[in-house]
Structure formats: structure tokens, C-alpha cells
mmCIF file of C-alpha atoms in Angstrom:
data_model
loop_
_atom_site.group_PDB
_atom_site.id
_atom_site.type_symbol
_atom_site.label_atom_id
_atom_site.label_comp_id
_atom_site.label_asym_id
_atom_site.label_seq_id
_atom_site.Cartn_x
_atom_site.Cartn_y
_atom_site.Cartn_z
ATOM 1 C CA MET A 1 6.616 8.972 28.061
ATOM 2 C CA PHE A 2 6.233 6.469 25.240
ATOM 3 C CA LYS A 3 7.845 7.602 22.039
ATOM 4 C CA GLN A 4 7.150 5.968 18.727
ATOM 5 C CA ALA A 5 9.347 6.464 15.672
ATOM 6 C CA HIS A 6 7.740 8.253 12.715
ATOM 7 C CA ARG A 7 9.578 6.209 10.148
ATOM 8 C CA LEU A 8 11.716 3.149 9.731
ATOM 9 C CA GLU A 9 14.743 3.537 7.539
ATOM 10 C CA ILE A 10 16.670 0.626 6.123
ATOM 11 C CA ILE A 11 20.069 1.519 4.723
ATOM 12 C CA LEU A 12 21.405 -0.686 1.963
ATOM 13 C CA PRO A 13 25.101 -1.513 1.781
ATOM 14 C CA ASP A 14 27.203 0.985 -0.178
ATOM 15 C CA TRP A 15 28.556 -1.690 -2.501
ATOM 16 C CA LEU A 16 25.147 -3.038 -3.568
ATOM 17 C CA GLY A 17 24.190 -0.469 -6.193
ATOM 18 C CA ALA A 18 27.496 -0.619 -8.040
ATOM 19 C CA PHE A 19 27.493 -4.408 -7.866
ATOM 20 C CA ALA A 20 24.014 -4.574 -9.388
ATOM 21 C CA GLN A 21 25.163 -2.482 -12.326
ATOM 22 C CA GLY A 22 27.467 -5.357 -13.302
ATOM 23 C CA TYR A 23 24.475 -7.483 -14.254
ATOM 24 C CA ALA A 24 23.648 -7.937 -17.950
ATOM 25 C CA SER A 25 20.071 -9.015 -18.708
ATOM 26 C CA THR A 26 19.857 -12.609 -19.830
ATOM 27 C CA ALA A 27 17.189 -15.194 -20.552
ATOM 28 C CA ASP A 28 19.497 -17.840 -19.046
ATOM 29 C CA LEU A 29 18.262 -18.743 -15.564
ATOM 30 C CA THR A 30 21.639 -20.175 -14.560
ATOM 31 C CA LYS A 31 23.393 -16.903 -15.444
ATOM 32 C CA ARG A 32 20.828 -14.900 -13.482
ATOM 33 C CA MET A 33 21.450 -17.153 -10.512
ATOM 34 C CA GLU A 34 25.234 -16.821 -10.815
ATOM 35 C CA PHE A 35 24.771 -13.070 -10.383
ATOM 36 C CA VAL A 36 22.605 -13.594 -7.294
ATOM 37 C CA ILE A 37 25.080 -16.051 -5.773
ATOM 38 C CA ALA A 38 27.926 -13.598 -6.431
ATOM 39 C CA ALA A 39 25.938 -10.970 -4.495
ATOM 40 C CA ALA A 40 25.572 -13.411 -1.591
ATOM 41 C CA ARG A 41 29.341 -13.942 -1.588
ATOM 42 C CA MET A 42 29.940 -10.184 -1.750
ATOM 43 C CA ASN A 43 27.649 -9.729 1.277
ATOM 44 C CA VAL A 44 29.922 -12.080 3.217
ATOM 45 C CA VAL A 45 33.110 -10.388 2.025
ATOM 46 C CA GLU A 46 31.752 -6.952 2.876
ATOM 47 C CA LYS A 47 30.346 -8.235 6.190
ATOM 48 C CA SER A 48 27.018 -6.523 5.535
ATOM 49 C CA GLY A 49 24.925 -9.543 6.584
ATOM 50 C CA GLY A 50 24.352 -13.273 6.214
ATOM 51 C CA PRO A 51 25.383 -15.360 3.181
ATOM 52 C CA PHE A 52 22.171 -14.873 1.249
ATOM 53 C CA ALA A 53 21.024 -12.798 -1.725
ATOM 54 C CA ALA A 54 17.822 -12.568 -3.741
ATOM 55 C CA ALA A 55 16.652 -10.618 -6.753
ATOM 56 C CA ILE A 56 13.514 -9.749 -8.644
ATOM 57 C CA PHE A 57 13.796 -10.053 -12.430
ATOM 58 C CA GLU A 58 11.285 -9.615 -15.213
ATOM 59 C CA SER A 59 10.653 -13.254 -16.142
ATOM 60 C CA ASP A 60 10.998 -12.977 -19.915
ATOM 61 C CA SER A 61 13.534 -10.213 -20.483
ATOM 62 C CA GLY A 62 15.640 -11.069 -17.466
ATOM 63 C CA ASN A 63 15.831 -7.365 -16.678
ATOM 64 C CA LEU A 64 16.809 -6.784 -13.061
ATOM 65 C CA VAL A 65 14.235 -4.932 -10.965
ATOM 66 C CA ALA A 66 15.865 -5.147 -7.534
ATOM 67 C CA LEU A 67 18.727 -6.883 -5.797
ATOM 68 C CA GLY A 68 18.490 -7.706 -2.096
ATOM 69 C CA VAL A 69 20.918 -9.192 0.388
ATOM 70 C CA ASN A 70 20.494 -10.407 3.925
ATOM 71 C CA LEU A 71 20.839 -7.467 6.335
ATOM 72 C CA VAL A 72 19.831 -9.069 9.647
ATOM 73 C CA THR A 73 23.118 -8.372 11.397
ATOM 74 C CA GLY A 74 24.055 -5.270 9.403
ATOM 75 C CA GLN A 75 20.750 -3.475 10.030
ATOM 76 C CA GLY A 76 19.772 -5.232 13.263
ATOM 77 C CA LEU A 77 16.369 -6.390 12.023
ATOM 78 C CA SER A 78 15.371 -10.048 12.007
ATOM 79 C CA ILE A 79 12.916 -9.579 9.134
ATOM 80 C CA LEU A 80 15.616 -8.468 6.680
ATOM 81 C CA HIS A 81 16.216 -11.719 4.879
ATOM 82 C CA ALA A 82 17.369 -11.267 1.288
ATOM 83 C CA GLU A 83 13.988 -12.193 -0.208
ATOM 84 C CA ILE A 84 12.155 -9.647 1.948
ATOM 85 C CA VAL A 85 14.632 -6.924 0.961
ATOM 86 C CA ALA A 86 14.375 -7.771 -2.750
ATOM 87 C CA ILE A 87 10.565 -7.867 -2.703
ATOM 88 C CA ALA A 88 10.306 -4.562 -0.835
ATOM 89 C CA LEU A 89 12.816 -2.791 -3.107
ATOM 90 C CA ALA A 90 11.047 -4.056 -6.222
ATOM 91 C CA GLN A 91 7.606 -2.989 -4.996
ATOM 92 C CA ARG A 92 8.875 0.430 -3.992
ATOM 93 C CA LYS A 93 10.484 0.830 -7.418
ATOM 94 C CA LEU A 94 7.376 -0.264 -9.324
ATOM 95 C CA GLY A 95 5.038 1.683 -7.078
ATOM 96 C CA GLY A 96 2.788 -0.897 -5.460
ATOM 97 C CA TYR A 97 2.406 -3.993 -3.307
ATOM 98 C CA ASP A 98 1.605 -6.362 -6.173
ATOM 99 C CA LEU A 99 4.370 -7.466 -8.559
ATOM 100 C CA GLY A 100 1.722 -9.467 -10.420
ATOM 101 C CA GLY A 101 -0.533 -6.563 -11.310
ATOM 102 C CA ARG A 102 -2.531 -6.625 -14.517
ATOM 103 C CA ALA A 103 -0.406 -4.155 -16.475
ATOM 104 C CA MET A 104 2.914 -5.667 -15.434
ATOM 105 C CA PRO A 105 5.267 -8.183 -16.961
ATOM 106 C CA SER A 106 5.627 -11.430 -15.026
ATOM 107 C CA HIS A 107 8.236 -11.286 -12.255
ATOM 108 C CA ASP A 108 10.636 -13.903 -10.865
ATOM 109 C CA LEU A 109 12.147 -14.116 -7.407
ATOM 110 C CA PHE A 110 15.602 -15.683 -7.429
ATOM 111 C CA ALA A 111 16.991 -16.696 -4.038
ATOM 112 C CA SER A 112 20.469 -18.049 -3.371
ATOM 113 C CA THR A 113 19.002 -20.466 -0.781
ATOM 114 C CA GLU A 114 15.546 -21.980 -0.437
ATOM 115 C CA PRO A 115 13.289 -19.638 1.551
ATOM 116 C CA CYS A 116 12.801 -19.969 5.308
ATOM 117 C CA ALA A 117 9.251 -20.185 6.674
ATOM 118 C CA MET A 118 8.889 -16.368 6.831
ATOM 119 C CA CYS A 119 10.085 -15.750 3.275
ATOM 120 C CA LEU A 120 8.052 -18.678 1.960
ATOM 121 C CA GLY A 121 4.982 -17.046 3.473
ATOM 122 C CA ALA A 122 5.924 -13.691 1.945
ATOM 123 C CA ILE A 123 6.203 -15.017 -1.612
ATOM 124 C CA PRO A 124 2.485 -15.406 -2.446
ATOM 125 C CA TRP A 125 1.792 -11.902 -1.063
ATOM 126 C CA SER A 126 4.465 -10.367 -3.312
ATOM 127 C CA GLY A 127 2.845 -11.108 -6.646
ATOM 128 C CA VAL A 128 5.815 -12.934 -8.210
ATOM 129 C CA ARG A 129 4.921 -15.692 -10.657
ATOM 130 C CA ARG A 130 8.061 -17.787 -10.363
ATOM 131 C CA LEU A 131 10.580 -18.740 -7.667
ATOM 132 C CA VAL A 132 14.055 -20.004 -8.591
ATOM 133 C CA THR A 133 16.405 -21.201 -5.819
ATOM 134 C CA ALA A 134 19.989 -22.459 -5.547
ATOM 135 C CA ALA A 135 21.179 -23.943 -2.218
ATOM 136 C CA CYS A 136 18.727 -26.239 -0.415
ATOM 137 C CA ASP A 137 17.302 -26.075 3.097
ATOM 138 C CA GLU A 138 19.693 -28.839 4.127
ATOM 139 C CA ASP A 139 22.686 -26.781 2.951
ATOM 140 C CA ALA A 140 21.590 -23.894 5.189
ATOM 141 C CA ARG A 141 20.920 -26.273 8.082
ATOM 142 C CA ALA A 142 24.359 -27.840 7.578
ATOM 143 C CA ILE A 143 25.992 -24.604 8.728
ATOM 144 C CA GLY A 144 23.505 -24.114 11.561
ATOM 145 C CA PHE A 145 20.800 -21.892 10.096
ATOM 146 C CA ASP A 146 17.216 -22.683 11.053
ATOM 147 C CA GLU A 147 14.781 -22.609 8.118
ATOM 148 C CA GLY A 148 11.701 -22.648 10.359
ATOM 149 C CA ASP A 149 8.646 -24.867 10.187
ATOM 150 C CA LYS A 150 7.600 -25.015 6.547
ATOM 151 C CA PRO A 151 4.714 -27.051 5.127
ATOM 152 C CA ASP A 152 6.010 -30.529 4.264
ATOM 153 C CA ASP A 153 5.693 -30.026 0.536
ATOM 154 C CA TRP A 154 6.276 -26.302 0.273
ATOM 155 C CA VAL A 155 7.030 -26.473 -3.454
ATOM 156 C CA ALA A 156 3.596 -28.004 -4.084
ATOM 157 C CA SER A 157 2.090 -25.302 -1.894
ATOM 158 C CA LEU A 158 3.585 -22.557 -4.088
ATOM 159 C CA VAL A 159 2.707 -24.353 -7.324
ATOM 160 C CA GLY A 160 -0.858 -24.727 -6.033
ATOM 161 C CA ARG A 161 -0.917 -20.941 -5.767
ATOM 162 C CA GLY A 162 0.198 -20.506 -9.352
ATOM 163 C CA ILE A 163 3.854 -19.842 -8.563
ATOM 164 C CA GLU A 164 6.195 -21.930 -10.686
ATOM 165 C CA THR A 165 9.109 -23.155 -8.583
ATOM 166 C CA ILE A 166 12.509 -24.325 -9.799
ATOM 167 C CA THR A 167 15.036 -25.483 -7.208
ATOM 168 C CA SER A 168 18.757 -26.358 -7.156
ATOM 169 C CA VAL A 169 19.846 -23.992 -9.952
ATOM 170 C CA GLY A 170 23.495 -23.386 -9.053
ATOM 171 C CA ARG A 171 23.154 -25.268 -5.788
ATOM 172 C CA ARG A 172 26.830 -26.239 -5.522
ATOM 173 C CA GLN A 173 28.108 -22.655 -5.884
ATOM 174 C CA ALA A 174 25.510 -21.294 -3.456
ATOM 175 C CA ALA A 175 26.311 -23.973 -0.866
ATOM 176 C CA GLU A 176 29.974 -22.975 -1.190
ATOM 177 C CA VAL A 177 29.060 -19.423 -0.176
ATOM 178 C CA LEU A 178 27.309 -20.783 2.924
ATOM 179 C CA ARG A 179 30.428 -22.723 3.896
ATOM 180 C CA PHE A 180 32.607 -19.692 3.141
ATOM 181 C CA TYR A 181 30.518 -17.722 5.653
ATOM 182 C CA ALA A 182 30.657 -20.450 8.305
ATOM 183 C CA ASP A 183 34.415 -20.889 7.819
ATOM 184 C CA GLY A 184 34.856 -17.158 8.392
ATOM 185 C CA LEU A 185 32.953 -17.518 11.669
ATOM 186 C CA GLY A 186 30.005 -15.467 10.433
ATOM 187 C CA VAL A 187 27.218 -15.017 12.948
ATOM 188 C CA ILE A 188 24.511 -17.699 12.785
ATOM 189 C CA TYR A 189 21.703 -15.423 13.966
ATOM 190 C CA ASN A 190 18.931 -17.845 14.788
ATOM 191 C CA ALA A 191 16.091 -17.126 17.156
ATOM 192 C CA ARG A 192 16.740 -15.855 20.639
ATOM 193 C CA GLU A 193 20.106 -15.922 22.258
ATOM 194 C CA GLY A 194 18.802 -15.531 25.807
ATOM 195 C CA MET B 1 21.182 1.804 -16.659
ATOM 196 C CA PHE B 2 20.064 -0.157 -13.637
ATOM 197 C CA LYS B 3 19.574 1.983 -10.590
ATOM 198 C CA GLN B 4 19.243 0.572 -7.117
ATOM 199 C CA ALA B 5 17.894 2.585 -4.199
ATOM 200 C CA HIS B 6 20.335 3.284 -1.369
ATOM 201 C CA ARG B 7 17.716 3.017 1.318
ATOM 202 C CA LEU B 8 14.175 1.937 1.941
ATOM 203 C CA GLU B 9 12.064 4.263 3.988
ATOM 204 C CA ILE B 10 8.814 3.251 5.606
ATOM 205 C CA ILE B 11 6.686 6.154 6.811
ATOM 206 C CA LEU B 12 4.387 5.444 9.714
ATOM 207 C CA PRO B 13 0.944 7.055 9.854
ATOM 208 C CA ASP B 14 0.843 10.482 11.525
ATOM 209 C CA TRP B 15 -1.788 9.372 14.036
ATOM 210 C CA LEU B 16 0.147 6.348 15.320
ATOM 211 C CA GLY B 17 2.545 8.042 17.732
ATOM 212 C CA ALA B 18 -0.125 10.095 19.484
ATOM 213 C CA PHE B 19 -2.420 7.080 19.652
ATOM 214 C CA ALA B 20 0.292 4.973 21.288
ATOM 215 C CA GLN B 21 0.731 7.600 23.988
ATOM 216 C CA GLY B 22 -2.799 6.816 25.153
ATOM 217 C CA TYR B 23 -1.689 3.393 26.370
ATOM 218 C CA ALA B 24 -1.176 2.883 30.123
ATOM 219 C CA SER B 25 1.031 -0.067 31.094
ATOM 220 C CA THR B 26 -0.941 -2.941 32.533
ATOM 221 C CA ALA B 27 -0.359 -6.543 33.548
ATOM 222 C CA ASP B 28 -3.848 -7.379 32.237
ATOM 223 C CA LEU B 29 -3.521 -9.154 28.888
ATOM 224 C CA THR B 30 -7.106 -8.333 27.922
ATOM 225 C CA LYS B 31 -6.482 -4.614 28.448
ATOM 226 C CA ARG B 32 -3.293 -4.763 26.396
ATOM 227 C CA MET B 33 -5.247 -6.422 23.615
ATOM 228 C CA GLU B 34 -8.045 -3.853 23.781
ATOM 229 C CA PHE B 35 -5.426 -1.210 23.023
ATOM 230 C CA VAL B 36 -4.108 -3.213 20.060
ATOM 231 C CA ILE B 37 -7.612 -3.783 18.685
ATOM 232 C CA ALA B 38 -8.362 -0.075 19.033
ATOM 233 C CA ALA B 39 -5.260 0.626 16.930
ATOM 234 C CA ALA B 40 -6.528 -1.784 14.274
ATOM 235 C CA ARG B 41 -9.850 0.081 14.205
ATOM 236 C CA MET B 42 -8.049 3.426 13.996
ATOM 237 C CA ASN B 43 -6.041 2.126 11.029
ATOM 238 C CA VAL B 44 -9.327 1.468 9.227
ATOM 239 C CA VAL B 45 -10.816 4.844 10.165
ATOM 240 C CA GLU B 46 -7.664 6.661 9.049
ATOM 241 C CA LYS B 47 -7.431 4.502 5.901
ATOM 242 C CA SER B 48 -3.732 3.899 6.501
ATOM 243 C CA GLY B 49 -3.923 0.149 5.794
ATOM 244 C CA GLY B 50 -5.707 -3.114 6.532
ATOM 245 C CA PRO B 51 -7.711 -3.860 9.711
ATOM 246 C CA PHE B 52 -4.797 -5.255 11.684
ATOM 247 C CA ALA B 53 -2.539 -4.029 14.487
ATOM 248 C CA ALA B 54 0.215 -5.606 16.567
ATOM 249 C CA ALA B 55 2.419 -4.507 19.420
ATOM 250 C CA ILE B 56 5.495 -5.536 21.332
ATOM 251 C CA PHE B 57 5.205 -5.270 25.119
ATOM 252 C CA GLU B 58 7.554 -6.196 27.926
ATOM 253 C CA SER B 59 5.872 -9.361 29.193
ATOM 254 C CA ASP B 60 5.891 -8.607 32.929
ATOM 255 C CA SER B 61 5.570 -4.820 33.158
ATOM 256 C CA GLY B 62 3.291 -4.506 30.165
ATOM 257 C CA ASN B 63 5.345 -1.526 29.037
ATOM 258 C CA LEU B 64 4.801 -0.798 25.349
ATOM 259 C CA VAL B 65 7.904 -1.089 23.184
ATOM 260 C CA ALA B 66 6.377 -0.587 19.736
ATOM 261 C CA LEU B 67 2.984 -0.384 18.065
ATOM 262 C CA GLY B 68 2.578 -1.498 14.478
ATOM 263 C CA VAL B 69 -0.327 -1.436 12.065
ATOM 264 C CA ASN B 70 -0.835 -2.969 8.671
ATOM 265 C CA LEU B 71 0.592 -0.652 5.996
ATOM 266 C CA VAL B 72 0.319 -2.826 2.873
ATOM 267 C CA THR B 73 -1.916 -0.450 0.960
ATOM 268 C CA GLY B 74 -0.711 2.758 2.627
ATOM 269 C CA GLN B 75 2.979 2.135 1.952
ATOM 270 C CA GLY B 76 2.588 -0.132 -1.077
ATOM 271 C CA LEU B 77 4.627 -3.000 0.369
ATOM 272 C CA SER B 78 3.201 -6.507 0.747
ATOM 273 C CA ILE B 79 5.527 -7.363 3.645
ATOM 274 C CA LEU B 80 4.120 -4.630 5.896
ATOM 275 C CA HIS B 81 1.726 -6.672 7.964
ATOM 276 C CA ALA B 82 1.208 -5.300 11.466
ATOM 277 C CA GLU B 83 3.386 -7.944 13.146
ATOM 278 C CA ILE B 84 6.321 -7.233 10.823
ATOM 279 C CA VAL B 85 6.021 -3.493 11.482
ATOM 280 C CA ALA B 86 5.839 -3.980 15.264
ATOM 281 C CA ILE B 87 8.801 -6.363 15.336
ATOM 282 C CA ALA B 88 10.949 -4.079 13.191
ATOM 283 C CA LEU B 89 10.089 -0.953 15.208
ATOM 284 C CA ALA B 90 10.828 -2.746 18.486
ATOM 285 C CA GLN B 91 14.164 -4.090 17.269
ATOM 286 C CA ARG B 92 15.201 -0.706 15.932
ATOM 287 C CA LYS B 93 14.266 0.891 19.250
ATOM 288 C CA LEU B 94 16.130 -1.693 21.338
ATOM 289 C CA GLY B 95 19.106 -1.754 19.010
ATOM 290 C CA GLY B 96 19.287 -5.297 17.680
ATOM 291 C CA TYR B 97 17.649 -8.189 15.830
ATOM 292 C CA ASP B 98 16.941 -10.287 18.929
ATOM 293 C CA LEU B 99 14.150 -9.272 21.317
ATOM 294 C CA GLY B 100 15.109 -12.284 23.436
ATOM 295 C CA GLY B 101 18.675 -11.246 24.121
ATOM 296 C CA ARG B 102 20.348 -12.228 27.389
ATOM 297 C CA ALA B 103 20.203 -8.818 29.053
ATOM 298 C CA MET B 104 16.610 -8.118 28.037
ATOM 299 C CA PRO B 105 13.254 -8.524 29.718
ATOM 300 C CA SER B 106 10.953 -11.058 28.076
ATOM 301 C CA HIS B 107 8.865 -9.615 25.225
ATOM 302 C CA ASP B 108 5.340 -10.373 24.007
ATOM 303 C CA LEU B 109 3.896 -9.944 20.539
ATOM 304 C CA PHE B 110 0.206 -9.082 20.592
ATOM 305 C CA ALA B 111 -1.616 -9.343 17.267
ATOM 306 C CA SER B 112 -5.222 -8.367 16.616
ATOM 307 C CA THR B 113 -5.594 -11.398 14.307
ATOM 308 C CA GLU B 114 -3.769 -14.727 14.205
ATOM 309 C CA PRO B 115 -0.622 -14.408 12.082
ATOM 310 C CA CYS B 116 -0.538 -15.305 8.387
ATOM 311 C CA ALA B 117 2.108 -17.746 7.167
ATOM 312 C CA MET B 118 4.689 -14.975 6.676
ATOM 313 C CA CYS B 119 4.233 -13.423 10.113
ATOM 314 C CA LEU B 120 4.116 -16.850 11.746
ATOM 315 C CA GLY B 121 7.500 -17.568 10.192
ATOM 316 C CA ALA B 122 8.818 -14.198 11.371
ATOM 317 C CA ILE B 123 7.905 -14.747 15.034
ATOM 318 C CA PRO B 124 10.659 -17.223 16.002
ATOM 319 C CA TRP B 125 13.305 -14.998 14.333
ATOM 320 C CA SER B 126 12.158 -11.978 16.348
ATOM 321 C CA GLY B 127 13.107 -13.255 19.798
ATOM 322 C CA VAL B 128 9.688 -12.750 21.416
ATOM 323 C CA ARG B 129 8.800 -15.255 24.136
ATOM 324 C CA ARG B 130 5.016 -15.043 23.933
ATOM 325 C CA LEU B 131 2.344 -14.518 21.270
ATOM 326 C CA VAL B 132 -1.143 -13.335 22.186
ATOM 327 C CA THR B 133 -3.817 -13.103 19.469
ATOM 328 C CA ALA B 134 -7.441 -11.950 19.200
ATOM 329 C CA ALA B 135 -9.384 -12.708 15.982
ATOM 330 C CA CYS B 136 -8.877 -16.172 14.464
ATOM 331 C CA ASP B 137 -7.762 -17.215 10.998
ATOM 332 C CA GLU B 138 -11.366 -18.057 10.156
ATOM 333 C CA ASP B 139 -12.471 -14.505 11.052
ATOM 334 C CA ALA B 140 -9.910 -13.091 8.582
ATOM 335 C CA ARG B 141 -10.929 -15.629 5.953
ATOM 336 C CA ALA B 142 -14.580 -14.742 6.506
ATOM 337 C CA ILE B 143 -13.966 -11.297 5.009
ATOM 338 C CA GLY B 144 -11.764 -12.660 2.222
ATOM 339 C CA PHE B 145 -8.228 -12.419 3.559
ATOM 340 C CA ASP B 146 -5.882 -15.286 2.772
ATOM 341 C CA GLU B 147 -3.804 -16.434 5.761
ATOM 342 C CA GLY B 148 -1.458 -18.542 3.640
ATOM 343 C CA ASP B 149 -0.350 -22.134 4.090
ATOM 344 C CA LYS B 150 0.502 -22.547 7.755
ATOM 345 C CA PRO B 151 1.610 -25.771 9.459
ATOM 346 C CA ASP B 152 -1.493 -27.680 10.577
ATOM 347 C CA ASP B 153 -0.830 -27.137 14.257
ATOM 348 C CA TRP B 154 0.962 -23.809 14.165
ATOM 349 C CA VAL B 155 0.384 -23.147 17.868
ATOM 350 C CA ALA B 156 2.200 -26.388 18.735
ATOM 351 C CA SER B 157 4.973 -25.354 16.359
ATOM 352 C CA LEU B 158 5.502 -22.079 18.259
ATOM 353 C CA VAL B 159 5.212 -23.743 21.657
ATOM 354 C CA GLY B 160 7.782 -26.305 20.532
ATOM 355 C CA ARG B 161 10.117 -23.377 19.914
ATOM 356 C CA GLY B 162 9.596 -22.046 23.419
ATOM 357 C CA ILE B 163 7.068 -19.370 22.450
ATOM 358 C CA GLU B 164 4.014 -19.419 24.691
ATOM 359 C CA THR B 165 0.873 -18.818 22.611
ATOM 360 C CA ILE B 166 -2.501 -17.589 23.829
ATOM 361 C CA THR B 167 -5.293 -17.202 21.281
ATOM 362 C CA SER B 168 -8.780 -15.647 21.198
ATOM 363 C CA VAL B 169 -8.129 -12.864 23.733
ATOM 364 C CA GLY B 170 -10.683 -10.252 22.664
ATOM 365 C CA ARG B 171 -11.655 -12.240 19.597
ATOM 366 C CA ARG B 172 -15.168 -10.803 19.309
ATOM 367 C CA GLN B 173 -13.997 -7.174 19.315
ATOM 368 C CA ALA B 174 -11.190 -7.887 16.842
ATOM 369 C CA ALA B 175 -13.518 -9.747 14.484
ATOM 370 C CA GLU B 176 -15.831 -6.724 14.602
ATOM 371 C CA VAL B 177 -12.978 -4.549 13.298
ATOM 372 C CA LEU B 178 -12.509 -6.969 10.405
ATOM 373 C CA ARG B 179 -16.189 -6.699 9.509
ATOM 374 C CA PHE B 180 -16.063 -2.915 9.918
ATOM 375 C CA TYR B 181 -13.287 -2.849 7.311
ATOM 376 C CA ALA B 182 -15.122 -5.154 4.916
ATOM 377 C CA ASP B 183 -18.368 -3.192 5.312
ATOM 378 C CA GLY B 184 -16.474 -0.019 4.390
ATOM 379 C CA LEU B 185 -15.282 -1.748 1.230
ATOM 380 C CA GLY B 186 -11.663 -1.811 2.359
ATOM 381 C CA VAL B 187 -9.243 -3.347 -0.121
ATOM 382 C CA ILE B 188 -8.716 -7.101 0.369
ATOM 383 C CA TYR B 189 -5.134 -7.123 -0.925
ATOM 384 C CA ASN B 190 -4.413 -10.780 -1.425
ATOM 385 C CA ALA B 191 -1.788 -12.133 -3.766
ATOM 386 C CA ARG B 192 -1.642 -11.050 -7.377
ATOM 387 C CA GLU B 193 -4.415 -9.204 -9.056
ATOM 388 C CA GLY B 194 -3.267 -9.975 -12.594
#
């Protein structure tokens, strides 16, 4: 007989909470990104997933709301890109599906690599008002990751939806993490093996 | 001090498991879709989320692997579109992030409405080999839902990735569920209220 689960539980890596406590709020976007890139590197070292991290910050204060890392291989779910994890953790923490609600401060999504097609599509639904990225699509593609079919000018698409977008903040360091993963023979978990 | 959750738990509606047991495996795509559309309607009646459902079936046998419904409002997470829920439940059940793995039967994703930009991006990462949809983007837009910025010919994009795509199977019935939701003043939870 068909049996459906009653819940879906996603377990975060043990190291993540302690790591996040090392962050000190800052108005400096580059410093915020350095923290996110360090989390991506830690995810590789700890072998908890792909070489990607993302975080939700309050835009002005720089206070950290949630830190996510890629958990595709670690949790066995293809949807668990770092941005998706960060958005979900932040919404759960703040109690609702809209990080841009009327009574809320503005929120940023920082991502250590430009978003794939899925995460790009998730951003407008999340309520964030700003996206800041480090490594570029071509850096991810250079180690074999597929970014999916994005609109040609995806930055303009976000800006047109009122989401400020700043790219290539800390690109060199983030691209190094991608190469570090590839050099360690990390799994490039693109679509469909069979 | 910053505190990060150790896990993220998504609770499925109580009615979902029993409802899924009412499905009888069939090779008939229209019958499979009727079941998915009925789940979308049930999600509206039970007020557990938006008027959308999706399911993963084994392509040939029609055996049901997982049934998902939209849980954006019910669970307070913007990522929980029906397709995302169905994909995650199926992967958790089958034990890995690739529904197209070498030792597996081919899998279909049925969705009661054409996928938004996020879910479209998620489909190639899931490993499914076929997408079957009912209501069209314009039916969702007609009641105020935003489908996001999708590639102009998104069907060709999926087909180019080896994912067969069949649209408008049961469109009329699925569009009726959308109107049923709108008529009941269901929340149209697009991006950012504030």
C-alpha cells in the first residue's frame, strides 16, 4: 500500500551553528561576503555538500538572520542549494514566507556563487530586497556545474522586480573555493546520472 | 547571540497521506492528472496552501512515489510550491537526489499548473524524465499568481535537456480549481508585501 511521509526533515550540518556564531555584524558588504565564502569552504572541508554557501542578513545592520550551505549530497535532496536553505531557515526564524513584509527591515541574500535557474526563480518569492553574489556562473561552469537555463539578462530581471543586485563581490576567493572542491574530487551532482 | 536551527522540519497536511491512498496505479496520463488535480482542490478545501498539487509517478507503471501540495501559506515557506514538495518527498523516499539514477525506473513529474520559474529550474536537477502539466501559466496569472521570468520557450528548454514535456492535460479542470481558490478569497502570496 502507498505510504506517504508525514513530514520532511532536513538536518543541518553539526558545524554550521558554531561557525555562524563567529560572524560579527558589519555594514561592509565585502566582509559579509568573506564570511559566506568561508562557510562555503567549510562545507567542502566537512564534506557536508557542494562548494556553495548563502546567507540572509538585515540589509542595514548586517545582522545575520540565517546561514545556509549546499546540502544536495549530504541530505540527498536536489532542491537543497545554499540559497534555498538560507531562505527557508530565515523564513522559519522570522515566522512567515515573506522576508519583505511591511513590519520588517529590508533583507539581503548573499550567495557565494551566482544563482542557478532554480534559485534565481526562488529569489523574488522570498521577499529579499537585495542580492549580492561572489563567483560568477562561468566560474561554476568551469568546474562542471550546470547553472540551468536562466533569462539572458537575469540581473535586469531581478532589478525589474525591485531587487537590487550586486555581483562579483569577492569573486576571486569564491572561485578558489570552487576549484578547491573540484581538486578534491567533490561530486559534481548535475541532473540525472542514468 | 546568533542562534541557528539544527534542522528544518516541514509538516505535511494530515489529510495528504490518506488522500494519496485513494490513488490506483494507471498507465492513463489523464487519470493520473485527475488525481493530482483532486489533490489541488483538496488543498484549497482544507486550507493547507495554494491551489496547486504535484506528484512523482513511475513513468511506465504509473505507481505513485510521492504526492506534494503547495504549502507556502500553511508552512510559511516561499519555496514550498507543490513541485518542490513532491520532488523532495520522492527523493527522500528513494534515498537520493537523483530520480534518474541508473538503477531506477523512469520518473514523471505531474503538476496541476505549469511550473513557475523556480520550479522550472528545479526540474532538471531532480532527475525526472517527463513533465506533464494541466493548467497553463495564463490560467495562474488570471487569478493573480506570478509565474516569474521563465525562458521564452521553456518547453523547448526542458526538451533540450532530455525531459519530455506534455502540457494542457486536464487544463479545464485544473483551471477550475484555481478559480475556486480565488473565489474563496485564498491568499495570492506573490513576492513581497511590504
